[in-house]
Amino acid sequence: MPTQELIASNPVSEAAREGLLAARKTLPPWLFYDERGSRLFEQITLLPEYYLTRTERAILATHAPEIVSSLGAPITLAELGAGTATKTGLLLAAAARIQPTVLYQPIDVSPSALDEAVHNLQRDIPGVNVRPQVANYITEPIRITRPTKHTRILALYIGSSIGNFSPAEARGILLNLRAQLAPGDALLLGTDLAPGPNKSEAALIAAYDDAQGVTAAFNRNILTHLNRELGTNFIPGCFHHRALWNPTESRMEMHLESKRPQSVTIPADPSGPAQTIHFERGETIHTENSHKFTPATIASLLATANFTPTHTYHDPNHLFAVTLATA
Ligand code: AVI
C-alpha cells in the first residue's frame, strides 16, 4: 500500500463520518475507550447498580477450580479482549495449582492494558507466563499457541463483551476463535442475562443509568473524544444520556439525545471534506447495544459457531451466566 494511503486512513474519522451522516445517527462503541473512557468504564464496574462485573467475578471465584480441572492438565489460557485481566487471575491461580507453569495468552487492541496485565499477573501468581498479543480480534485473525501436543486450550471471552456485538458479529468473533481450537479445547463465555424473575427491567436500566451519572459521563465522553481527535465542536452537555431496554432485540441501548436543534461540524481531513451535521431536538445518536441472553440464545449462538455447551455456571440470583463449551 502506498505511504499516502497509510497516512490517509483515520479509523476514527471514517467511523464518525459513516455513523453521523447516516439517516439514523450512530457511533460505534469502541470510540468510548480513549484514556478517560477506559477510566470511566473501570468506575462503572464498581457502581452499586452495575451488577455485571462483581457477579461474574463471584461466579469465577466459586467455580474456577472446577472449570479448570474439567479440562485436565496441562492447559493454556487465552483471552479475547483481555483488558487488564483482573478477573482472569482467579482462573490462572486455579490452573497454577494443578500444573507447575501456566501460559496465558491475552489478546487485546490496547497495548497499555496488556502491559498492565503482564505486570500484575506475573507479580501476583507464581508460575504464570504471559504472552500478550496486540490484535483486533473482530477484524483480524488471531493466533493461539499450543505449547505441547497434549496441552488443551481454555479460551476466555468474559465480561459480557460479546453482548456489545450484533448476533452476526458475535458469531464471526466466535468462529475466528473456533478456527484456533481443536477437539478437547474449550471456551468460557460470560453473558449477561435478560430480565426475569430476579432481574427487573428497572434494575437492568439502572445498571446503564446510575444515580451518580458515571455512565452518562461515559456516554457523553464519546463526543469529547471526537472533539479531541477530529476537531469536531460537539457540546457534550447539549445531549441527554438515554438508556433504554429494547425487548424485541433483547438488548440495552445507549443513546445521546439532542437537547435542542443544533449543528456540529466535522472539519476536512484526509478521510473526507468538512461536513455539517444537523440535529433536531430529541434526535439521537445510538452509541451502544448490550445484548442480554437467555439459556436458549446462549446455546444457539454457541451452536452457530460450532461449540457445544457443557455447563453453565450462575450466581444464586441468575443475573449472569458463565458457560463452558467444548470445541
Ligand atoms: C464492556 N461492556 C460489556 C459494557 C456493557 O455492559 O455493555 C459497556 C458498558 N456500557 C455501559 N456500561 C457499561
PDB file of N, CA, C and O in Angstrom, residues 129-191:
ATOM      1  N   ASN A 129       3.198 -17.494  32.995  1.00  0.00           N
ATOM      2  CA  ASN A 129       3.959 -16.771  31.964  1.00  0.00           C
ATOM      3  C   ASN A 129       2.966 -16.122  31.027  1.00  0.00           C
ATOM      4  O   ASN A 129       2.081 -16.807  30.511  1.00  0.00           O
ATOM      5  N   VAL A 130       3.113 -14.819  30.820  1.00  0.00           N
ATOM      6  CA  VAL A 130       2.147 -14.106  29.989  1.00  0.00           C
ATOM      7  C   VAL A 130       2.763 -13.802  28.631  1.00  0.00           C
ATOM      8  O   VAL A 130       3.879 -13.279  28.550  1.00  0.00           O
ATOM      9  N   ARG A 131       2.041 -14.188  27.570  1.00  0.00           N
ATOM     10  CA  ARG A 131       2.499 -13.873  26.214  1.00  0.00           C
ATOM     11  C   ARG A 131       1.400 -13.066  25.514  1.00  0.00           C
ATOM     12  O   ARG A 131       0.477 -13.613  24.899  1.00  0.00           O
ATOM     13  N   PRO A 132       1.474 -11.723  25.640  1.00  0.00           N
ATOM     14  CA  PRO A 132       0.391 -10.889  25.105  1.00  0.00           C
ATOM     15  C   PRO A 132       0.426 -10.759  23.591  1.00  0.00           C
ATOM     16  O   PRO A 132       1.487 -10.885  22.985  1.00  0.00           O
ATOM     17  N   GLN A 133      -0.726 -10.520  23.002  1.00  0.00           N
ATOM     18  CA  GLN A 133      -0.832 -10.320  21.553  1.00  0.00           C
ATOM     19  C   GLN A 133      -1.694  -9.083  21.308  1.00  0.00           C
ATOM     20  O   GLN A 133      -2.854  -9.050  21.714  1.00  0.00           O
ATOM     21  N   VAL A 134      -1.116  -8.065  20.683  1.00  0.00           N
ATOM     22  CA  VAL A 134      -1.903  -6.876  20.337  1.00  0.00           C
ATOM     23  C   VAL A 134      -2.608  -7.178  19.019  1.00  0.00           C
ATOM     24  O   VAL A 134      -1.970  -7.330  17.984  1.00  0.00           O
ATOM     25  N   ALA A 135      -3.927  -7.314  19.061  1.00  0.00           N
ATOM     26  CA  ALA A 135      -4.680  -7.621  17.832  1.00  0.00           C
ATOM     27  C   ALA A 135      -6.129  -7.221  18.021  1.00  0.00           C
ATOM     28  O   ALA A 135      -6.646  -7.198  19.139  1.00  0.00           O
ATOM     29  N   ASN A 136      -6.761  -6.892  16.901  1.00  0.00           N
ATOM     30  CA  ASN A 136      -8.191  -6.622  16.914  1.00  0.00           C
ATOM     31  C   ASN A 136      -8.888  -7.927  16.519  1.00  0.00           C
ATOM     32  O   ASN A 136      -8.936  -8.273  15.337  1.00  0.00           O
ATOM     33  N   TYR A 137      -9.393  -8.644  17.528  1.00  0.00           N
ATOM     34  CA  TYR A 137      -9.950  -9.981  17.267  1.00  0.00           C
ATOM     35  C   TYR A 137     -11.252  -9.938  16.470  1.00  0.00           C
ATOM     36  O   TYR A 137     -11.780 -10.967  16.071  1.00  0.00           O
ATOM     37  N   ILE A 138     -11.759  -8.700  16.223  1.00  0.00           N
ATOM     38  CA  ILE A 138     -13.006  -8.585  15.450  1.00  0.00           C
ATOM     39  C   ILE A 138     -12.688  -8.574  13.955  1.00  0.00           C
ATOM     40  O   ILE A 138     -13.422  -9.134  13.153  1.00  0.00           O
ATOM     41  N   THR A 139     -11.564  -7.927  13.622  1.00  0.00           N
ATOM     42  CA  THR A 139     -11.275  -7.761  12.193  1.00  0.00           C
ATOM     43  C   THR A 139     -10.074  -8.580  11.720  1.00  0.00           C
ATOM     44  O   THR A 139      -9.890  -8.762  10.528  1.00  0.00           O
ATOM     45  N   GLU A 140      -9.239  -9.033  12.667  1.00  0.00           N
ATOM     46  CA  GLU A 140      -8.027  -9.751  12.248  1.00  0.00           C
ATOM     47  C   GLU A 140      -8.080 -11.194  12.733  1.00  0.00           C
ATOM     48  O   GLU A 140      -8.620 -11.445  13.815  1.00  0.00           O
ATOM     49  N   PRO A 141      -7.467 -12.109  11.980  1.00  0.00           N
ATOM     50  CA  PRO A 141      -7.360 -13.478  12.500  1.00  0.00           C
ATOM     51  C   PRO A 141      -6.472 -13.457  13.751  1.00  0.00           C
ATOM     52  O   PRO A 141      -5.584 -12.621  13.863  1.00  0.00           O
ATOM     53  N   ILE A 142      -6.733 -14.368  14.688  1.00  0.00           N
ATOM     54  CA  ILE A 142      -5.907 -14.424  15.902  1.00  0.00           C
ATOM     55  C   ILE A 142      -5.061 -15.696  15.875  1.00  0.00           C
ATOM     56  O   ILE A 142      -5.344 -16.608  15.093  1.00  0.00           O
ATOM     57  N   ARG A 143      -4.035 -15.720  16.727  1.00  0.00           N
ATOM     58  CA  ARG A 143      -3.170 -16.903  16.818  1.00  0.00           C
ATOM     59  C   ARG A 143      -3.102 -17.352  18.264  1.00  0.00           C
ATOM     60  O   ARG A 143      -2.803 -16.534  19.145  1.00  0.00           O
ATOM     61  N   ILE A 144      -3.411 -18.601  18.524  1.00  0.00           N
ATOM     62  CA  ILE A 144      -3.251 -19.117  19.883  1.00  0.00           C
ATOM     63  C   ILE A 144      -2.235 -20.251  19.822  1.00  0.00           C
ATOM     64  O   ILE A 144      -2.350 -21.161  18.993  1.00  0.00           O
ATOM     65  N   THR A 145      -1.229 -20.165  20.701  1.00  0.00           N
ATOM     66  CA  THR A 145      -0.159 -21.167  20.697  1.00  0.00           C
ATOM     67  C   THR A 145      -0.550 -22.341  21.591  1.00  0.00           C
ATOM     68  O   THR A 145      -1.108 -22.147  22.665  1.00  0.00           O
ATOM     69  N   ARG A 146      -0.203 -23.568  21.114  1.00  0.00           N
ATOM     70  CA  ARG A 146      -0.383 -24.766  21.938  1.00  0.00           C
ATOM     71  C   ARG A 146       1.029 -25.224  22.307  1.00  0.00           C
ATOM     72  O   ARG A 146       1.769 -25.741  21.461  1.00  0.00           O
ATOM     73  N   PRO A 147       1.446 -24.996  23.572  1.00  0.00           N
ATOM     74  CA  PRO A 147       2.859 -25.234  23.915  1.00  0.00           C
ATOM     75  C   PRO A 147       3.304 -26.678  23.715  1.00  0.00           C
ATOM     76  O   PRO A 147       4.442 -26.911  23.312  1.00  0.00           O
ATOM     77  N   THR A 148       2.452 -27.666  23.988  1.00  0.00           N
ATOM     78  CA  THR A 148       2.804 -29.060  23.687  1.00  0.00           C
ATOM     79  C   THR A 148       1.590 -29.704  23.034  1.00  0.00           C
ATOM     80  O   THR A 148       0.462 -29.195  23.169  1.00  0.00           O
ATOM     81  N   LYS A 149       1.836 -30.850  22.389  1.00  0.00           N
ATOM     82  CA  LYS A 149       0.756 -31.533  21.666  1.00  0.00           C
ATOM     83  C   LYS A 149      -0.427 -31.865  22.584  1.00  0.00           C
ATOM     84  O   LYS A 149      -1.586 -31.869  22.177  1.00  0.00           O
ATOM     85  N   HIS A 150      -0.125 -32.133  23.863  1.00  0.00           N
ATOM     86  CA  HIS A 150      -1.188 -32.582  24.775  1.00  0.00           C
ATOM     87  C   HIS A 150      -1.861 -31.443  25.538  1.00  0.00           C
ATOM     88  O   HIS A 150      -2.780 -31.679  26.312  1.00  0.00           O
ATOM     89  N   THR A 151      -1.364 -30.222  25.338  1.00  0.00           N
ATOM     90  CA  THR A 151      -1.935 -29.087  26.081  1.00  0.00           C
ATOM     91  C   THR A 151      -3.306 -28.723  25.519  1.00  0.00           C
ATOM     92  O   THR A 151      -3.479 -28.630  24.301  1.00  0.00           O
ATOM     93  N   ARG A 152      -4.274 -28.525  26.427  1.00  0.00           N
ATOM     94  CA  ARG A 152      -5.596 -28.080  25.985  1.00  0.00           C
ATOM     95  C   ARG A 152      -5.705 -26.568  26.160  1.00  0.00           C
ATOM     96  O   ARG A 152      -5.165 -26.010  27.109  1.00  0.00           O
ATOM     97  N   ILE A 153      -6.433 -25.960  25.229  1.00  0.00           N
ATOM     98  CA  ILE A 153      -6.615 -24.505  25.289  1.00  0.00           C
ATOM     99  C   ILE A 153      -7.958 -24.206  25.961  1.00  0.00           C
ATOM    100  O   ILE A 153      -8.992 -24.752  25.550  1.00  0.00           O
ATOM    101  N   LEU A 154      -7.920 -23.362  26.999  1.00  0.00           N
ATOM    102  CA  LEU A 154      -9.159 -22.816  27.570  1.00  0.00           C
ATOM    103  C   LEU A 154      -9.214 -21.360  27.115  1.00  0.00           C
ATOM    104  O   LEU A 154      -8.405 -20.530  27.552  1.00  0.00           O
ATOM    105  N   ALA A 155     -10.142 -21.061  26.200  1.00  0.00           N
ATOM    106  CA  ALA A 155     -10.273 -19.698  25.672  1.00  0.00           C
ATOM    107  C   ALA A 155     -11.326 -18.960  26.490  1.00  0.00           C
ATOM    108  O   ALA A 155     -12.398 -19.510  26.771  1.00  0.00           O
ATOM    109  N   LEU A 156     -11.015 -17.734  26.888  1.00  0.00           N
ATOM    110  CA  LEU A 156     -11.941 -16.947  27.710  1.00  0.00           C
ATOM    111  C   LEU A 156     -12.495 -15.789  26.900  1.00  0.00           C
ATOM    112  O   LEU A 156     -11.730 -15.071  26.248  1.00  0.00           O
ATOM    113  N   TYR A 157     -13.804 -15.645  26.957  1.00  0.00           N
ATOM    114  CA  TYR A 157     -14.414 -14.418  26.420  1.00  0.00           C
ATOM    115  C   TYR A 157     -15.450 -14.009  27.456  1.00  0.00           C
ATOM    116  O   TYR A 157     -16.612 -14.427  27.402  1.00  0.00           O
ATOM    117  N   ILE A 158     -14.970 -13.265  28.446  1.00  0.00           N
ATOM    118  CA  ILE A 158     -15.803 -12.982  29.611  1.00  0.00           C
ATOM    119  C   ILE A 158     -16.140 -11.491  29.651  1.00  0.00           C
ATOM    120  O   ILE A 158     -15.822 -10.743  28.735  1.00  0.00           O
ATOM    121  N   GLY A 159     -16.844 -11.084  30.718  1.00  0.00           N
ATOM    122  CA  GLY A 159     -17.147  -9.663  30.895  1.00  0.00           C
ATOM    123  C   GLY A 159     -18.363  -9.192  30.113  1.00  0.00           C
ATOM    124  O   GLY A 159     -18.611  -8.000  30.031  1.00  0.00           O
ATOM    125  N   SER A 160     -19.101 -10.117  29.483  1.00  0.00           N
ATOM    126  CA  SER A 160     -20.278  -9.770  28.690  1.00  0.00           C
ATOM    127  C   SER A 160     -19.915  -8.934  27.460  1.00  0.00           C
ATOM    128  O   SER A 160     -20.778  -8.283  26.869  1.00  0.00           O
ATOM    129  N   SER A 161     -18.636  -8.987  27.070  1.00  0.00           N
ATOM    130  CA  SER A 161     -18.208  -8.188  25.905  1.00  0.00           C
ATOM    131  C   SER A 161     -18.924  -8.632  24.641  1.00  0.00           C
ATOM    132  O   SER A 161     -19.197  -7.812  23.750  1.00  0.00           O
ATOM    133  N   ILE A 162     -19.254  -9.917  24.551  1.00  0.00           N
ATOM    134  CA  ILE A 162     -19.927 -10.407  23.345  1.00  0.00           C
ATOM    135  C   ILE A 162     -21.260  -9.696  23.136  1.00  0.00           C
ATOM    136  O   ILE A 162     -21.733  -9.542  22.001  1.00  0.00           O
ATOM    137  N   GLY A 163     -21.850  -9.223  24.245  1.00  0.00           N
ATOM    138  CA  GLY A 163     -23.151  -8.539  24.183  1.00  0.00           C
ATOM    139  C   GLY A 163     -23.105  -7.231  23.414  1.00  0.00           C
ATOM    140  O   GLY A 163     -24.130  -6.741  22.955  1.00  0.00           O
ATOM    141  N   ASN A 164     -21.919  -6.653  23.261  1.00  0.00           N
ATOM    142  CA  ASN A 164     -21.820  -5.377  22.551  1.00  0.00           C
ATOM    143  C   ASN A 164     -21.810  -5.542  21.025  1.00  0.00           C
ATOM    144  O   ASN A 164     -21.706  -4.556  20.293  1.00  0.00           O
ATOM    145  N   PHE A 165     -21.948  -6.794  20.555  1.00  0.00           N
ATOM    146  CA  PHE A 165     -21.944  -7.036  19.109  1.00  0.00           C
ATOM    147  C   PHE A 165     -23.300  -7.570  18.659  1.00  0.00           C
ATOM    148  O   PHE A 165     -24.040  -8.183  19.446  1.00  0.00           O
ATOM    149  N   SER A 166     -23.595  -7.360  17.366  1.00  0.00           N
ATOM    150  CA  SER A 166     -24.825  -7.919  16.801  1.00  0.00           C
ATOM    151  C   SER A 166     -24.664  -9.446  16.784  1.00  0.00           C
ATOM    152  O   SER A 166     -23.529  -9.955  16.815  1.00  0.00           O
ATOM    153  N   PRO A 167     -25.778 -10.192  16.690  1.00  0.00           N
ATOM    154  CA  PRO A 167     -25.642 -11.656  16.634  1.00  0.00           C
ATOM    155  C   PRO A 167     -24.705 -12.120  15.508  1.00  0.00           C
ATOM    156  O   PRO A 167     -23.908 -13.040  15.702  1.00  0.00           O
ATOM    157  N   ALA A 168     -24.749 -11.443  14.349  1.00  0.00           N
ATOM    158  CA  ALA A 168     -23.883 -11.867  13.231  1.00  0.00           C
ATOM    159  C   ALA A 168     -22.409 -11.593  13.550  1.00  0.00           C
ATOM    160  O   ALA A 168     -21.537 -12.430  13.279  1.00  0.00           O
ATOM    161  N   GLU A 169     -22.143 -10.424  14.151  1.00  0.00           N
ATOM    162  CA  GLU A 169     -20.751 -10.115  14.518  1.00  0.00           C
ATOM    163  C   GLU A 169     -20.264 -11.078  15.601  1.00  0.00           C
ATOM    164  O   GLU A 169     -19.115 -11.549  15.570  1.00  0.00           O
ATOM    165  N   ALA A 170     -21.138 -11.373  16.569  1.00  0.00           N
ATOM    166  CA  ALA A 170     -20.765 -12.273  17.666  1.00  0.00           C
ATOM    167  C   ALA A 170     -20.384 -13.647  17.099  1.00  0.00           C
ATOM    168  O   ALA A 170     -19.386 -14.249  17.504  1.00  0.00           O
ATOM    169  N   ARG A 171     -21.165 -14.110  16.147  1.00  0.00           N
ATOM    170  CA  ARG A 171     -20.863 -15.406  15.520  1.00  0.00           C
ATOM    171  C   ARG A 171     -19.498 -15.352  14.825  1.00  0.00           C
ATOM    172  O   ARG A 171     -18.694 -16.283  14.934  1.00  0.00           O
ATOM    173  N   GLY A 172     -19.229 -14.250  14.113  1.00  0.00           N
ATOM    174  CA  GLY A 172     -17.942 -14.088  13.425  1.00  0.00           C
ATOM    175  C   GLY A 172     -16.775 -14.147  14.403  1.00  0.00           C
ATOM    176  O   GLY A 172     -15.750 -14.787  14.133  1.00  0.00           O
ATOM    177  N   ILE A 173     -16.925 -13.480  15.551  1.00  0.00           N
ATOM    178  CA  ILE A 173     -15.853 -13.470  16.557  1.00  0.00           C
ATOM    179  C   ILE A 173     -15.621 -14.891  17.069  1.00  0.00           C
ATOM    180  O   ILE A 173     -14.485 -15.360  17.193  1.00  0.00           O
ATOM    181  N   LEU A 174     -16.706 -15.599  17.363  1.00  0.00           N
ATOM    182  CA  LEU A 174     -16.554 -16.962  17.903  1.00  0.00           C
ATOM    183  C   LEU A 174     -15.984 -17.916  16.851  1.00  0.00           C
ATOM    184  O   LEU A 174     -15.216 -18.823  17.183  1.00  0.00           O
ATOM    185  N   LEU A 175     -16.357 -17.701  15.574  1.00  0.00           N
ATOM    186  CA  LEU A 175     -15.795 -18.563  14.516  1.00  0.00           C
ATOM    187  C   LEU A 175     -14.294 -18.310  14.347  1.00  0.00           C
ATOM    188  O   LEU A 175     -13.517 -19.250  14.120  1.00  0.00           O
ATOM    189  N   ASN A 176     -13.875 -17.033  14.469  1.00  0.00           N
ATOM    190  CA  ASN A 176     -12.456 -16.680  14.404  1.00  0.00           C
ATOM    191  C   ASN A 176     -11.694 -17.427  15.508  1.00  0.00           C
ATOM    192  O   ASN A 176     -10.621 -17.993  15.285  1.00  0.00           O
ATOM    193  N   LEU A 177     -12.302 -17.453  16.689  1.00  0.00           N
ATOM    194  CA  LEU A 177     -11.693 -18.165  17.813  1.00  0.00           C
ATOM    195  C   LEU A 177     -11.717 -19.679  17.579  1.00  0.00           C
ATOM    196  O   LEU A 177     -10.714 -20.379  17.773  1.00  0.00           O
ATOM    197  N   ARG A 178     -12.861 -20.172  17.119  1.00  0.00           N
ATOM    198  CA  ARG A 178     -13.041 -21.620  16.938  1.00  0.00           C
ATOM    199  C   ARG A 178     -11.998 -22.196  15.977  1.00  0.00           C
ATOM    200  O   ARG A 178     -11.543 -23.338  16.132  1.00  0.00           O
ATOM    201  N   ALA A 179     -11.589 -21.357  14.985  1.00  0.00           N
ATOM    202  CA  ALA A 179     -10.610 -21.814  13.991  1.00  0.00           C
ATOM    203  C   ALA A 179      -9.261 -22.145  14.628  1.00  0.00           C
ATOM    204  O   ALA A 179      -8.452 -22.870  14.049  1.00  0.00           O
ATOM    205  N   GLN A 180      -9.005 -21.627  15.844  1.00  0.00           N
ATOM    206  CA  GLN A 180      -7.728 -21.876  16.532  1.00  0.00           C
ATOM    207  C   GLN A 180      -7.821 -23.074  17.483  1.00  0.00           C
ATOM    208  O   GLN A 180      -6.840 -23.443  18.114  1.00  0.00           O
ATOM    209  N   LEU A 181      -9.009 -23.626  17.639  1.00  0.00           N
ATOM    210  CA  LEU A 181      -9.208 -24.666  18.659  1.00  0.00           C
ATOM    211  C   LEU A 181      -9.396 -26.038  18.030  1.00  0.00           C
ATOM    212  O   LEU A 181      -9.777 -26.162  16.868  1.00  0.00           O
ATOM    213  N   ALA A 182      -9.134 -27.059  18.844  1.00  0.00           N
ATOM    214  CA  ALA A 182      -9.273 -28.441  18.388  1.00  0.00           C
ATOM    215  C   ALA A 182     -10.160 -29.185  19.395  1.00  0.00           C
ATOM    216  O   ALA A 182     -10.373 -28.697  20.512  1.00  0.00           O
ATOM    217  N   PRO A 183     -10.667 -30.360  19.016  1.00  0.00           N
ATOM    218  CA  PRO A 183     -11.476 -31.117  19.972  1.00  0.00           C
ATOM    219  C   PRO A 183     -10.734 -31.289  21.294  1.00  0.00           C
ATOM    220  O   PRO A 183      -9.524 -31.532  21.309  1.00  0.00           O
ATOM    221  N   GLY A 184     -11.457 -31.123  22.408  1.00  0.00           N
ATOM    222  CA  GLY A 184     -10.821 -31.197  23.729  1.00  0.00           C
ATOM    223  C   GLY A 184     -10.558 -29.811  24.304  1.00  0.00           C
ATOM    224  O   GLY A 184     -10.448 -29.639  25.512  1.00  0.00           O
ATOM    225  N   ASP A 185     -10.443 -28.810  23.423  1.00  0.00           N
ATOM    226  CA  ASP A 185     -10.297 -27.425  23.893  1.00  0.00           C
ATOM    227  C   ASP A 185     -11.681 -26.900  24.290  1.00  0.00           C
ATOM    228  O   ASP A 185     -12.706 -27.503  23.950  1.00  0.00           O
ATOM    229  N   ALA A 186     -11.687 -25.745  24.978  1.00  0.00           N
ATOM    230  CA  ALA A 186     -12.980 -25.217  25.434  1.00  0.00           C
ATOM    231  C   ALA A 186     -12.998 -23.697  25.436  1.00  0.00           C
ATOM    232  O   ALA A 186     -11.949 -23.039  25.429  1.00  0.00           O
ATOM    233  N   LEU A 187     -14.208 -23.180  25.452  1.00  0.00           N
ATOM    234  CA  LEU A 187     -14.454 -21.736  25.541  1.00  0.00           C
ATOM    235  C   LEU A 187     -15.243 -21.475  26.820  1.00  0.00           C
ATOM    236  O   LEU A 187     -16.178 -22.223  27.138  1.00  0.00           O
ATOM    237  N   LEU A 188     -14.860 -20.425  27.539  1.00  0.00           N
ATOM    238  CA  LEU A 188     -15.641 -19.969  28.690  1.00  0.00           C
ATOM    239  C   LEU A 188     -16.214 -18.608  28.319  1.00  0.00           C
ATOM    240  O   LEU A 188     -15.454 -17.654  28.089  1.00  0.00           O
ATOM    241  N   LEU A 189     -17.534 -18.542  28.205  1.00  0.00           N
ATOM    242  CA  LEU A 189     -18.210 -17.337  27.696  1.00  0.00           C
ATOM    243  C   LEU A 189     -19.040 -16.686  28.803  1.00  0.00           C
ATOM    244  O   LEU A 189     -19.909 -17.339  29.394  1.00  0.00           O
ATOM    245  N   GLY A 190     -18.801 -15.403  29.073  1.00  0.00           N
ATOM    246  CA  GLY A 190     -19.577 -14.670  30.088  1.00  0.00           C
ATOM    247  C   GLY A 190     -20.657 -13.836  29.424  1.00  0.00           C
ATOM    248  O   GLY A 190     -20.346 -13.020  28.553  1.00  0.00           O
ATOM    249  N   THR A 191     -21.915 -14.060  29.808  1.00  0.00           N
ATOM    250  CA  THR A 191     -23.032 -13.315  29.197  1.00  0.00           C
ATOM    251  C   THR A 191     -23.955 -12.771  30.282  1.00  0.00           C
ATOM    252  O   THR A 191     -24.272 -13.469  31.257  1.00  0.00           O
TER     253      THR A 191
END
